[in-house]
Amino acid sequence: MILYILCFTLFLVGVYGLLTKRDLIKLILSLAIMGYAVNLFLVLFGYRSGAAYPIVTEGAAPGPMVDPLPQALVLTSIVIELGTTALLVALAIRLVEKYKTFDIHKIRRLFG
Amino acid sequence: MILPYFIAIPLLSAFLIALIAGRRDSWAILLSNVAATSLLILSVYVLAARHGETLIYEMGGWMPPLGIVLVQDALTGLMLVLVSLISLLSLIFSVSYIRHLDRSWRYYALFMLLITGMNGVIITGDLFNLFVFMEIALFSAFALVAYGGRAEEYEAAFKYAVMGALSSAIILIGIAVLYSATSTLTMAGIAEVLPEKDPKIMYWVGGLFLAGFGLKAAVIPFHAWLPDAHSSAPAPISAMLSGVLIKVPGIYVLMRVFMNVFGAPDLFMQTFLVLGTVSILIGVFLAVGQWDMKRLLAYHSISQIGYILLGMGLATPLGILGAVFHLFNHAVFKSLLFYNAGAVEVALGTRDLKRMGNLTRILPVTSLTSMVASLSISGIPPFNGFFSKLILIIAAIQAGRPGLALAAAVGSLLTLASFMKLQKYGFRGEREVKTVKATIGWGMKTAMIVLAVCCLLSSFLVMPGIREICLDPVVSVLLDPSRYIQMVMGR
């Protein structure tokens, strides 16, 4: 249970950063932290304490195993997050070139 | 066997475009148009030849609890036709439009990836697979919003990307919770197991999905990104975003998950009603005051999405019929309106309604089609918008909710007011405009005329005879979750 609470705290750290920070880079980092928390959630759901890795070998007695599917999902989701982060950083570079500032409050030509 | 083509054709053509298109864009245009045309033919064939029948395809031959299934039922068929139609016309429009920006193949490759993602979301029967396809569609959408390369476009794209990443994280938590509760990711399998579980799980996951997919659909508390992203993108992309992208990962998934997987729980239906009514009224109030043409149209997307949610929330056969019909109609007329805005922007170099004037003389096609689209969206009788709004209002009264019917009628009146403003200042103003900066290409004209004809023709979808083929199967799919489960799992 303590693991889940810690994991949720990590997610909240990300949300806090997203809501309060004004720096473009810190916003991207907050999103990344949120992503890590979600991935940890997924891995935790598949975890069984004391279980073996889910590969059946000849001769070994089949015991409790961890669920391999969330791990596969996490791999996919890590790749997606890599893509998101790369895209966000690329956009942030262009934003800084155009607006000459990292402050999100000064980047507001669109309104209404 | 036909189902994987809906993903394979656009994906393949996206990478082929990247490989063979040299410095010029002619190969890219040819390939993407051929791919989009073949998708349209395939989707119409599937809808017409196999109506009412559910097609299942197991990827790699793995049966549903283990592998990923592709599912084609009536709702999927209708959405595929819609996506293919709008994307083909947007590509034809782009041929003339994008050359005003640059002559690169990148636009077409990204466009095909966008179609891949949306078709994948529509056709998949697996929740995590849906998430992956949704990300493909959104990535290309972020890049395409920023395509013009001006400061505002990067700003809008950044905002959109942050919102998209946030909602994806929320959706992924929902999927994880659902998986840990039901031990399966196939949507039909989840629907089978979920009634035996604690209903609290459904409410938790439903809340997460409502926030996540609601953000993609730009329902009112989650709408802040939409006006920026939709008004900054190039016009054909605005048409794709407003026409289909807010519906496919947004409304379609909400329908599928809340109707078919969760079995239309009362709490969420009430929430849809509230969110829908709020979206209708606030969206239209925000729209009336706008002077930027594309921004005005973008706010109307929020309001029209509200109508669809209202119909869904009623959860009566007539309400769902209205919702699905309005979904189709909104895609048609809102895309047309964004094409008009794009054409005016090319011709006059402005989107500000105050700087336009009488365009009927110099842009006859644009002003005529914009009139058709404005009448459609305001709900004037011979056009499609009238019928879907009428059905929604009748459904609300029949369900014993006259207050909601009144809200929908007021929203419709305000829509009429704001489009009268658009016509009065934008296209039929007092100041005579004599010179244009650039002429409107044949591709743009063709796309606008075809969609204007569609505005009239899609009224016939609700006529007896055609309705039994197109809309009634969709309603029965959404109202009867047990049939969906049986079709996918039952063997």
Coordinates of C-alpha atoms in Angstrom, one line a residue:
Chain A
M1 CA 0.0 0.0 0.0
I2 CA 2.8 2.4 0.9
L3 CA 4.2 1.9 -2.6
Y4 CA 1.0 3.0 -4.2
I5 CA 0.8 6.1 -1.9
L6 CA 4.4 7.0 -2.8
C7 CA 3.7 6.5 -6.5
F8 CA 0.6 8.7 -6.2
T9 CA 2.7 11.4 -4.4
L10 CA 5.1 11.3 -7.4
F11 CA 2.2 11.9 -9.7
L12 CA 1.0 14.8 -7.6
V13 CA 4.5 16.3 -7.7
G14 CA 4.1 16.3 -11.5
V15 CA 0.7 17.9 -11.4
Y16 CA 1.9 20.5 -8.9
G17 CA 4.8 21.4 -11.2
L18 CA 2.5 21.6 -14.2
L19 CA 0.1 23.9 -12.4
T20 CA 2.6 26.3 -10.7
K21 CA 5.8 26.5 -12.8
R22 CA 6.2 29.2 -15.4
D23 CA 9.4 28.0 -17.0
L24 CA 8.9 26.0 -20.3
I25 CA 11.6 23.4 -19.4
K26 CA 10.2 22.9 -15.9
L27 CA 6.7 22.3 -17.4
I28 CA 8.2 19.6 -19.7
L29 CA 10.0 18.1 -16.7
S30 CA 6.7 18.0 -14.7
L31 CA 5.0 16.2 -17.5
A32 CA 7.9 13.7 -17.6
I33 CA 7.5 13.1 -13.8
M34 CA 3.8 12.5 -14.3
G35 CA 4.7 9.9 -17.0
Y36 CA 7.1 8.1 -14.7
A37 CA 4.5 7.9 -12.0
V38 CA 2.0 6.4 -14.4
N39 CA 4.5 3.9 -15.6
L40 CA 5.3 2.9 -12.0
F41 CA 1.6 2.5 -11.4
L42 CA 1.4 0.0 -14.3
V43 CA 4.4 -2.0 -13.1
L44 CA 3.1 -2.1 -9.5
F45 CA -0.2 -3.5 -10.7
G46 CA 1.6 -6.5 -12.3
Y47 CA 3.9 -7.0 -9.3
R48 CA 3.5 -9.9 -6.9
S49 CA 5.9 -10.0 -3.9
G50 CA 8.2 -13.1 -4.0
A51 CA 7.2 -14.1 -7.5
A52 CA 9.5 -15.1 -10.2
Y53 CA 10.0 -13.7 -13.7
P54 CA 7.5 -15.1 -16.1
I55 CA 9.6 -17.4 -18.2
V56 CA 8.8 -21.2 -18.0
T57 CA 12.0 -23.2 -18.0
E58 CA 12.2 -27.0 -18.3
G59 CA 12.6 -28.8 -15.1
A60 CA 11.9 -25.8 -12.8
A61 CA 8.7 -26.1 -10.8
P62 CA 6.1 -23.5 -11.9
G63 CA 5.6 -21.1 -9.0
P64 CA 3.9 -17.7 -8.7
M65 CA 5.0 -15.3 -11.4
V66 CA 4.7 -11.5 -12.0
D67 CA 2.3 -10.4 -14.6
P68 CA 4.3 -9.7 -17.8
L69 CA 1.7 -7.7 -19.6
P70 CA 2.0 -4.4 -17.7
Q71 CA 5.8 -4.5 -18.3
A72 CA 5.1 -4.8 -22.1
L73 CA 2.6 -1.9 -21.8
V74 CA 5.2 0.2 -19.9
L75 CA 7.8 -0.3 -22.6
T76 CA 5.3 1.0 -25.2
S77 CA 4.3 3.9 -23.0
I78 CA 8.0 4.8 -22.3
V79 CA 8.6 5.1 -26.0
I80 CA 5.4 7.3 -26.4
E81 CA 6.6 9.5 -23.6
L82 CA 10.0 9.8 -25.3
G83 CA 8.3 11.0 -28.4
T84 CA 6.1 13.5 -26.5
T85 CA 9.1 14.9 -24.6
A86 CA 11.2 15.2 -27.8
L87 CA 8.3 17.0 -29.6
L88 CA 7.7 19.3 -26.6
V89 CA 11.4 20.2 -26.4
A90 CA 11.5 20.9 -30.1
L91 CA 8.5 23.2 -29.8
A92 CA 10.0 24.9 -26.8
I93 CA 13.2 25.6 -28.7
R94 CA 11.2 27.3 -31.5
L95 CA 9.1 29.2 -28.9
V96 CA 12.3 30.5 -27.2
E97 CA 13.6 31.5 -30.6
K98 CA 10.5 33.4 -31.5
Y99 CA 9.6 35.0 -28.1
K100 CA 13.1 35.3 -26.6
T101 CA 11.8 34.1 -23.2
F102 CA 11.3 30.9 -21.2
D103 CA 8.4 32.4 -19.2
I104 CA 5.1 30.9 -20.1
H105 CA 3.2 34.0 -18.9
K106 CA 5.0 36.2 -21.4
I107 CA 4.2 33.8 -24.3
R108 CA 0.6 34.9 -24.8
R109 CA -0.2 36.4 -28.2
L110 CA -3.3 34.2 -28.4
F111 CA -6.1 35.1 -26.0
G112 CA -9.9 35.3 -25.8
Chain B
M1 CA -9.6 -9.6 -44.0
I2 CA -10.5 -6.1 -45.1
L3 CA -10.0 -4.5 -41.7
P4 CA -6.2 -4.3 -41.4
Y5 CA -6.1 -2.3 -44.6
F6 CA -7.7 0.7 -42.9
I7 CA -4.5 1.0 -40.8
A8 CA -2.0 -0.5 -43.3
I9 CA -2.8 1.8 -46.3
P10 CA -2.3 5.2 -44.6
L11 CA 0.7 3.9 -42.6
L12 CA 2.4 2.5 -45.6
S13 CA 1.8 5.6 -47.7
A14 CA 3.1 7.8 -44.9
F15 CA 6.5 6.0 -45.0
L16 CA 6.5 5.6 -48.8
I17 CA 6.0 9.4 -49.1
A18 CA 9.0 9.9 -46.9
L19 CA 11.0 7.5 -48.9
I20 CA 10.3 8.3 -52.6
A21 CA 9.2 11.9 -52.6
G22 CA 12.3 13.9 -53.5
R23 CA 12.5 17.6 -53.1
R24 CA 9.2 18.3 -54.8
D25 CA 5.8 17.5 -53.5
S26 CA 4.1 16.0 -56.6
W27 CA 4.7 12.4 -55.7
A28 CA 3.6 13.1 -52.2
I29 CA 0.3 14.6 -53.4
L30 CA -0.4 11.8 -55.8
L31 CA 0.4 9.0 -53.2
S32 CA -1.6 10.6 -50.4
N33 CA -4.6 11.3 -52.6
V34 CA -4.6 7.7 -54.0
A35 CA -4.4 6.3 -50.5
A36 CA -7.2 8.5 -49.2
T37 CA -9.4 7.7 -52.2
S38 CA -8.9 4.0 -51.7
L39 CA -9.7 4.3 -48.0
L40 CA -13.0 6.1 -48.9
I41 CA -13.9 3.4 -51.4
L42 CA -13.1 0.7 -48.9
S43 CA -15.0 2.3 -46.1
V44 CA -18.1 2.9 -48.2
Y45 CA -17.9 -0.7 -49.5
V46 CA -17.7 -2.0 -46.0
L47 CA -20.7 0.1 -44.8
A48 CA -22.9 -0.6 -47.8
A49 CA -22.1 -4.3 -48.5
R50 CA -22.1 -5.6 -45.0
H51 CA -24.6 -3.5 -43.1
G52 CA -25.6 -4.7 -39.7
E53 CA -22.9 -7.3 -39.8
T54 CA -20.0 -7.3 -37.4
L55 CA -16.5 -8.1 -38.7
I56 CA -13.8 -9.4 -36.4
Y57 CA -10.1 -9.7 -37.3
E58 CA -7.7 -11.3 -34.9
M59 CA -4.2 -9.9 -35.3
G60 CA -1.8 -12.7 -35.8
G61 CA -4.5 -15.3 -35.3
W62 CA -4.6 -14.8 -31.5
M63 CA -8.0 -15.1 -30.0
P64 CA -9.6 -12.2 -28.1
P65 CA -8.5 -12.7 -24.4
L66 CA -4.9 -13.0 -25.5
G67 CA -4.5 -11.0 -28.7
I68 CA -5.6 -7.7 -30.1
V69 CA -8.9 -7.8 -32.2
L70 CA -10.0 -5.3 -34.8
V71 CA -13.8 -4.9 -34.7
Q72 CA -16.0 -3.4 -37.4
D73 CA -19.6 -2.8 -36.5
A74 CA -22.1 -0.2 -37.6
L75 CA -20.7 2.7 -35.5
T76 CA -17.2 1.9 -36.7
G77 CA -18.4 1.8 -40.3
L78 CA -20.0 5.2 -40.1
M79 CA -17.0 6.8 -38.4
L80 CA -14.6 5.3 -41.0
V81 CA -16.7 6.8 -43.8
L82 CA -16.7 10.1 -42.1
V83 CA -12.9 10.2 -41.5
S84 CA -12.2 9.0 -45.0
L85 CA -14.5 11.6 -46.6
I86 CA -13.2 14.6 -44.6
S87 CA -9.5 13.5 -45.0
L88 CA -9.8 13.0 -48.8
L89 CA -11.4 16.4 -49.2
S90 CA -8.9 18.1 -46.9
L91 CA -6.1 16.6 -49.0
I92 CA -7.7 17.9 -52.2
F93 CA -8.0 21.3 -50.5
S94 CA -4.4 21.1 -49.3
V95 CA -3.0 20.7 -52.8
S96 CA -3.7 24.4 -53.5
Y97 CA -3.5 25.7 -50.0
I98 CA -0.3 24.3 -48.6
R99 CA 1.7 25.5 -51.7
H100 CA 1.1 29.0 -50.3
L101 CA 3.2 27.9 -47.3
D102 CA 5.8 25.6 -48.8
R103 CA 6.3 22.7 -51.2
S104 CA 7.5 20.0 -48.9
W105 CA 6.4 16.3 -48.7
R106 CA 6.4 16.4 -44.9
Y107 CA 2.9 17.8 -44.6
Y108 CA 1.5 14.8 -46.6
A109 CA 3.4 12.2 -44.6
L110 CA 2.2 13.7 -41.3
F111 CA -1.3 13.9 -42.7
M112 CA -1.3 10.2 -43.5
L113 CA -0.1 9.4 -40.0
L114 CA -3.0 11.4 -38.6
I115 CA -5.4 9.3 -40.7
T116 CA -3.6 6.1 -39.5
G117 CA -4.0 7.1 -35.9
M118 CA -7.7 7.9 -36.2
N119 CA -8.6 4.8 -38.2
G120 CA -6.7 2.8 -35.6
V121 CA -8.7 4.3 -32.7
I122 CA -11.9 3.7 -34.5
I123 CA -11.3 0.1 -35.5
T124 CA -9.4 -1.4 -32.6
G125 CA -11.2 -3.5 -30.0
D126 CA -8.4 -3.3 -27.4
L127 CA -8.1 -0.5 -24.9
F128 CA -4.3 -0.1 -24.8
N129 CA -4.1 -0.4 -28.6
L130 CA -6.6 2.4 -28.7
F131 CA -4.3 4.5 -26.5
V132 CA -1.3 3.9 -28.8
F133 CA -3.2 4.9 -32.0
M134 CA -4.6 7.9 -30.2
E135 CA -1.0 9.0 -29.5
I136 CA 0.0 8.5 -33.1
A137 CA -2.9 10.7 -34.2
L138 CA -2.1 13.4 -31.6
F139 CA 1.6 13.5 -32.4
S140 CA 0.9 14.3 -36.0
A141 CA -1.8 16.7 -35.0
F142 CA 0.7 18.7 -32.7
A143 CA 3.2 18.8 -35.6
L144 CA 0.6 19.8 -38.1
V145 CA -0.8 22.6 -35.9
A146 CA 2.8 24.1 -35.8
Y147 CA 3.3 23.6 -39.5
G148 CA 2.9 27.2 -40.6
G149 CA 6.0 28.1 -38.5
R150 CA 4.8 31.4 -37.0
A151 CA 5.1 32.3 -33.4
E152 CA 1.4 31.9 -32.6
E153 CA 1.4 28.5 -34.2
Y154 CA 4.2 27.2 -32.0
E155 CA 2.4 28.7 -29.0
A156 CA -0.8 26.9 -29.8
A157 CA 0.9 23.6 -30.6
F158 CA 2.8 23.8 -27.3
K159 CA -0.3 24.4 -25.3
Y160 CA -2.1 21.6 -27.2
A161 CA 0.8 19.2 -26.7
V162 CA 1.0 19.9 -22.9
M163 CA -2.8 19.3 -22.6
G164 CA -2.5 16.2 -24.8
A165 CA 0.3 14.7 -22.7
L166 CA -1.6 15.5 -19.5
S167 CA -4.8 13.8 -20.7
S168 CA -2.9 10.8 -22.0
A169 CA -1.4 10.3 -18.6
I170 CA -4.8 10.4 -17.0
I171 CA -6.2 7.9 -19.6
L172 CA -3.2 5.6 -19.0
I173 CA -3.9 5.5 -15.3
G174 CA -7.6 4.6 -16.1
I175 CA -6.4 1.8 -18.4
A176 CA -4.0 0.5 -15.7
V177 CA -6.8 0.5 -13.0
L178 CA -9.2 -1.2 -15.4
Y179 CA -6.6 -3.9 -16.3
S180 CA -5.7 -4.6 -12.7
A181 CA -9.4 -5.0 -11.9
T182 CA -10.5 -7.1 -14.9
S183 CA -7.2 -8.8 -16.1
T184 CA -8.0 -8.1 -19.7
L185 CA -7.6 -5.2 -22.1
T186 CA -10.1 -6.2 -24.8
M187 CA -13.0 -3.9 -24.5
A188 CA -15.6 -6.6 -24.9
G189 CA -13.8 -8.7 -22.3
I190 CA -13.8 -5.8 -19.8
A191 CA -17.6 -5.3 -20.5
E192 CA -18.2 -9.0 -19.7
V193 CA -16.3 -9.0 -16.4
L194 CA -17.0 -5.6 -15.1
P195 CA -20.6 -6.1 -13.8
E196 CA -19.3 -8.7 -11.4
K197 CA -16.8 -6.3 -9.9
D198 CA -17.3 -3.6 -7.3
P199 CA -19.1 -0.7 -9.0
K200 CA -16.7 1.7 -7.3
I201 CA -14.0 0.6 -9.9
M202 CA -16.3 1.6 -12.7
Y203 CA -16.9 5.1 -11.2
W204 CA -13.2 5.7 -10.6
V205 CA -12.2 4.6 -14.1
G206 CA -15.1 6.5 -15.5
G207 CA -14.0 9.6 -13.8
L208 CA -10.5 9.3 -15.2
F209 CA -11.7 8.5 -18.7
L210 CA -14.2 11.4 -18.6
A211 CA -11.4 13.8 -17.8
G212 CA -9.0 12.2 -20.2
F213 CA -11.2 11.8 -23.3
G214 CA -13.2 14.9 -22.3
L215 CA -10.0 16.8 -22.7
K216 CA -9.5 15.4 -26.2
A217 CA -13.1 16.2 -27.1
A218 CA -12.8 19.8 -25.6
V219 CA -16.0 19.5 -23.4
I220 CA -16.4 22.8 -21.6
P221 CA -14.3 22.6 -18.4
F222 CA -11.5 21.0 -20.5
H223 CA -11.8 23.3 -23.5
A224 CA -9.1 25.9 -23.1
W225 CA -6.7 24.5 -25.7
L226 CA -9.2 24.2 -28.5
P227 CA -9.7 27.7 -29.8
D228 CA -5.9 28.3 -30.0
A229 CA -5.0 25.1 -31.6
H230 CA -7.9 25.0 -34.1
S231 CA -7.6 28.6 -35.1
S232 CA -3.8 28.6 -35.5
A233 CA -3.5 25.5 -37.7
P234 CA -3.5 25.6 -41.5
A235 CA -7.1 25.6 -42.7
P236 CA -7.3 21.9 -44.0
I237 CA -5.8 20.8 -40.6
S238 CA -8.3 23.0 -38.7
A239 CA -11.0 21.2 -40.7
M240 CA -9.5 17.8 -39.8
L241 CA -9.1 18.8 -36.1
S242 CA -12.6 20.3 -35.7
G243 CA -14.3 17.9 -38.1
V244 CA -13.0 14.5 -37.0
L245 CA -10.1 14.7 -34.5
I246 CA -12.2 15.9 -31.6
K247 CA -14.7 13.3 -32.4
V248 CA -12.6 10.2 -32.9
P249 CA -10.5 10.1 -29.7
G250 CA -13.1 12.2 -27.9
I251 CA -16.7 11.5 -28.6
Y252 CA -16.3 8.1 -30.3
V253 CA -14.3 6.7 -27.4
L254 CA -16.7 8.2 -24.9
M255 CA -19.6 6.5 -26.7
R256 CA -17.8 3.2 -27.0
V257 CA -16.5 3.1 -23.4
F258 CA -19.5 4.5 -21.6
M259 CA -22.2 2.8 -23.6
N260 CA -20.7 -0.5 -24.7
V261 CA -18.2 -1.2 -22.0
F262 CA -19.7 0.3 -18.9
G263 CA -23.3 -0.2 -20.1
A264 CA -24.5 3.4 -19.8
P265 CA -24.4 4.0 -16.0
D266 CA -26.9 6.6 -14.9
L267 CA -24.4 8.8 -13.0
F268 CA -22.3 9.3 -16.1
M269 CA -25.3 9.9 -18.4
Q270 CA -26.4 12.7 -16.0
T271 CA -22.9 14.1 -16.1
F272 CA -23.0 14.1 -19.9
L273 CA -26.3 16.0 -19.8
V274 CA -24.8 18.6 -17.6
L275 CA -21.6 18.9 -19.5
G276 CA -23.4 19.0 -22.8
T277 CA -25.8 21.8 -21.8
V278 CA -23.0 23.8 -20.3
S279 CA -20.9 23.4 -23.4
I280 CA -23.7 24.4 -25.7
L281 CA -24.4 27.6 -23.9
I282 CA -20.9 28.8 -22.8
G283 CA -19.4 27.8 -26.2
V284 CA -21.9 29.8 -28.1
F285 CA -21.7 32.8 -25.8
L286 CA -17.9 32.8 -26.2
A287 CA -18.3 32.5 -30.0
V288 CA -20.6 35.5 -30.5
G289 CA -18.0 38.0 -29.4
Q290 CA -15.2 36.8 -31.6
W291 CA -14.0 38.8 -34.6
D292 CA -11.3 36.3 -35.8
M293 CA -13.2 34.1 -38.2
K294 CA -11.4 30.8 -37.3
R295 CA -11.6 31.5 -33.6
L296 CA -15.3 32.0 -33.9
L297 CA -15.7 28.7 -35.7
A298 CA -13.5 27.0 -33.1
Y299 CA -15.7 28.1 -30.2
H300 CA -18.7 26.8 -32.2
S301 CA -17.0 23.4 -32.2
I302 CA -17.2 23.4 -28.4
S303 CA -20.9 24.3 -28.6
Q304 CA -21.8 21.7 -31.2
I305 CA -19.9 19.0 -29.3
G306 CA -22.3 19.9 -26.4
Y307 CA -25.2 18.9 -28.6
I308 CA -23.7 15.5 -29.3
L309 CA -23.0 14.9 -25.5
L310 CA -26.6 16.0 -24.8
G311 CA -28.0 13.3 -27.1
M312 CA -25.7 10.7 -25.6
G313 CA -26.6 11.7 -22.1
L314 CA -30.3 11.2 -22.8
A315 CA -29.5 7.5 -23.6
T316 CA -32.9 7.0 -25.4
P317 CA -32.9 5.6 -28.9
L318 CA -34.0 8.9 -30.4
G319 CA -31.3 10.8 -28.4
I320 CA -28.5 8.6 -29.5
L321 CA -29.8 8.7 -33.1
G322 CA -29.7 12.5 -32.9
A323 CA -26.2 12.4 -31.4
V324 CA -24.8 10.2 -34.1
F325 CA -26.5 12.1 -36.8
H326 CA -25.3 15.5 -35.4
L327 CA -21.8 14.0 -35.1
F328 CA -21.8 13.3 -38.9
N329 CA -23.4 16.6 -39.8
H330 CA -21.1 18.7 -37.7
A331 CA -18.0 17.1 -39.3
V332 CA -19.4 18.1 -42.7
F333 CA -20.4 21.7 -42.1
K334 CA -17.6 22.6 -39.7
S335 CA -15.0 21.3 -42.2
L336 CA -16.7 23.4 -44.9
L337 CA -16.6 26.5 -42.8
F338 CA -12.9 26.1 -42.1
Y339 CA -12.2 25.6 -45.8
N340 CA -14.1 28.9 -46.4
A341 CA -11.9 30.6 -43.7
G342 CA -8.8 29.2 -45.4
A343 CA -9.9 30.4 -48.8
V344 CA -10.6 33.9 -47.5
E345 CA -7.3 33.9 -45.8
V346 CA -5.5 33.0 -49.0
A347 CA -7.4 35.5 -51.1
L348 CA -7.4 38.5 -48.7
G349 CA -4.6 37.6 -46.3
T350 CA -6.8 38.2 -43.2
R351 CA -9.1 36.4 -40.9
D352 CA -10.4 39.5 -39.2
L353 CA -14.1 39.9 -39.9
K354 CA -13.8 43.7 -39.6
R355 CA -11.3 43.8 -42.5
M356 CA -13.5 41.8 -44.9
G357 CA -16.4 43.1 -46.9
N358 CA -18.6 42.2 -49.8
L359 CA -16.9 39.1 -51.2
T360 CA -19.8 37.8 -53.3
R361 CA -18.4 39.4 -56.5
I362 CA -14.8 38.3 -56.3
L363 CA -15.1 35.0 -54.4
P364 CA -18.5 33.6 -55.6
V365 CA -17.8 29.9 -54.7
T366 CA -16.5 30.7 -51.2
S367 CA -19.4 33.0 -50.3
L368 CA -22.0 30.7 -51.7
T369 CA -20.7 27.6 -49.9
S370 CA -20.2 29.6 -46.7
M371 CA -23.8 30.6 -46.8
V372 CA -24.8 26.9 -47.2
A373 CA -22.6 25.9 -44.2
S374 CA -23.8 28.8 -42.1
L375 CA -27.5 27.8 -42.7
S376 CA -26.6 24.2 -41.9
I377 CA -24.9 25.0 -38.6
S378 CA -27.7 27.4 -37.5
G379 CA -30.3 24.7 -38.3
I380 CA -32.3 26.2 -41.2
P381 CA -34.7 23.6 -42.7
P382 CA -33.5 22.0 -45.9
F383 CA -30.0 21.5 -44.5
N384 CA -28.7 18.7 -42.3
G385 CA -28.1 20.7 -39.1
F386 CA -31.9 21.4 -38.8
F387 CA -32.8 17.7 -38.8
S388 CA -30.2 16.6 -36.2
K389 CA -31.0 19.5 -33.9
L390 CA -34.7 18.9 -34.3
I391 CA -34.3 15.2 -33.4
L392 CA -32.2 16.2 -30.3
I393 CA -34.8 18.7 -29.1
I394 CA -37.7 16.2 -29.6
A395 CA -35.7 13.5 -27.8
A396 CA -35.1 15.8 -24.9
I397 CA -38.8 16.6 -24.6
Q398 CA -39.7 13.0 -24.9
A399 CA -37.3 12.1 -22.1
G400 CA -39.1 14.6 -19.9
R401 CA -36.4 17.2 -19.9
P402 CA -37.9 20.3 -21.4
G403 CA -35.3 22.5 -19.7
L404 CA -32.5 20.8 -21.8
A405 CA -34.6 21.2 -24.9
L406 CA -34.9 24.9 -24.2
A407 CA -31.2 25.2 -23.7
A408 CA -30.6 23.5 -27.0
A409 CA -33.0 25.8 -28.8
V410 CA -31.4 28.9 -27.2
G411 CA -28.0 27.6 -28.2
S412 CA -29.3 27.2 -31.7
L413 CA -30.7 30.7 -31.8
L414 CA -27.4 32.2 -30.6
T415 CA -25.6 30.1 -33.3
L416 CA -27.8 31.7 -35.9
A417 CA -27.0 35.1 -34.5
S418 CA -23.3 34.6 -34.6
F419 CA -23.4 33.2 -38.2
M420 CA -25.5 36.2 -39.3
K421 CA -22.7 38.3 -38.0
L422 CA -20.2 36.2 -39.9
Q423 CA -22.2 36.6 -43.1
K424 CA -23.0 40.3 -42.6
Y425 CA -19.4 41.4 -41.9
G426 CA -17.4 38.6 -43.6
F427 CA -19.0 37.9 -46.9
R428 CA -21.9 40.3 -47.5
G429 CA -20.5 43.5 -45.9
E430 CA -20.9 47.0 -47.1
R431 CA -17.3 47.6 -48.2
E432 CA -16.8 46.3 -51.7
V433 CA -13.5 44.3 -52.0
K434 CA -12.0 44.6 -55.5
T435 CA -8.6 43.0 -55.4
V436 CA -7.4 39.7 -54.2
K437 CA -3.8 38.8 -53.2
A438 CA -4.0 35.3 -54.7
T439 CA -6.5 33.3 -56.6
I440 CA -8.3 30.2 -55.1
G441 CA -7.1 27.0 -56.7
W442 CA -9.3 24.4 -58.3
G443 CA -8.6 22.0 -55.4
M444 CA -10.0 24.4 -52.9
K445 CA -13.1 25.1 -55.0
T446 CA -13.8 21.4 -55.5
A447 CA -13.5 20.5 -51.8
M448 CA -15.9 23.3 -50.9
I449 CA -18.5 22.5 -53.5
V450 CA -18.4 18.8 -52.7
L451 CA -18.9 19.5 -49.0
A452 CA -21.7 22.0 -49.7
V453 CA -23.5 19.3 -51.7
C454 CA -22.9 16.9 -48.7
C455 CA -24.6 19.4 -46.4
L456 CA -27.8 18.9 -48.4
L457 CA -27.4 15.2 -49.1
S458 CA -26.7 14.2 -45.6
S459 CA -30.2 15.4 -44.6
F460 CA -31.3 12.3 -46.4
L461 CA -29.5 10.0 -44.0
V462 CA -32.5 10.4 -41.6
M463 CA -35.1 9.5 -44.3
P464 CA -36.8 6.2 -43.9
G465 CA -35.1 3.6 -46.0
I466 CA -31.6 5.1 -45.8
R467 CA -31.9 5.5 -42.0
E468 CA -32.3 1.8 -41.6
I469 CA -29.0 1.2 -43.3
C470 CA -26.9 4.0 -41.8
L471 CA -28.1 5.2 -38.4
D472 CA -30.4 2.6 -36.9
P473 CA -27.7 -0.1 -36.6
V474 CA -25.5 2.4 -34.9
V475 CA -28.2 3.1 -32.3
S476 CA -28.8 -0.6 -31.7
V477 CA -25.0 -1.2 -31.3
L478 CA -24.8 1.6 -28.7
L479 CA -27.9 0.7 -26.8
D480 CA -27.3 -3.1 -26.5
P481 CA -23.9 -3.8 -24.9
S482 CA -24.6 -7.5 -24.7
R483 CA -24.6 -7.8 -28.4
Y484 CA -21.2 -6.1 -28.7
I485 CA -19.8 -8.6 -26.2
Q486 CA -21.3 -11.5 -27.9
M487 CA -20.1 -10.5 -31.3
V488 CA -16.5 -10.0 -30.2
M489 CA -16.1 -12.8 -27.6
G490 CA -18.8 -15.2 -28.5
R491 CA -17.6 -18.1 -30.5

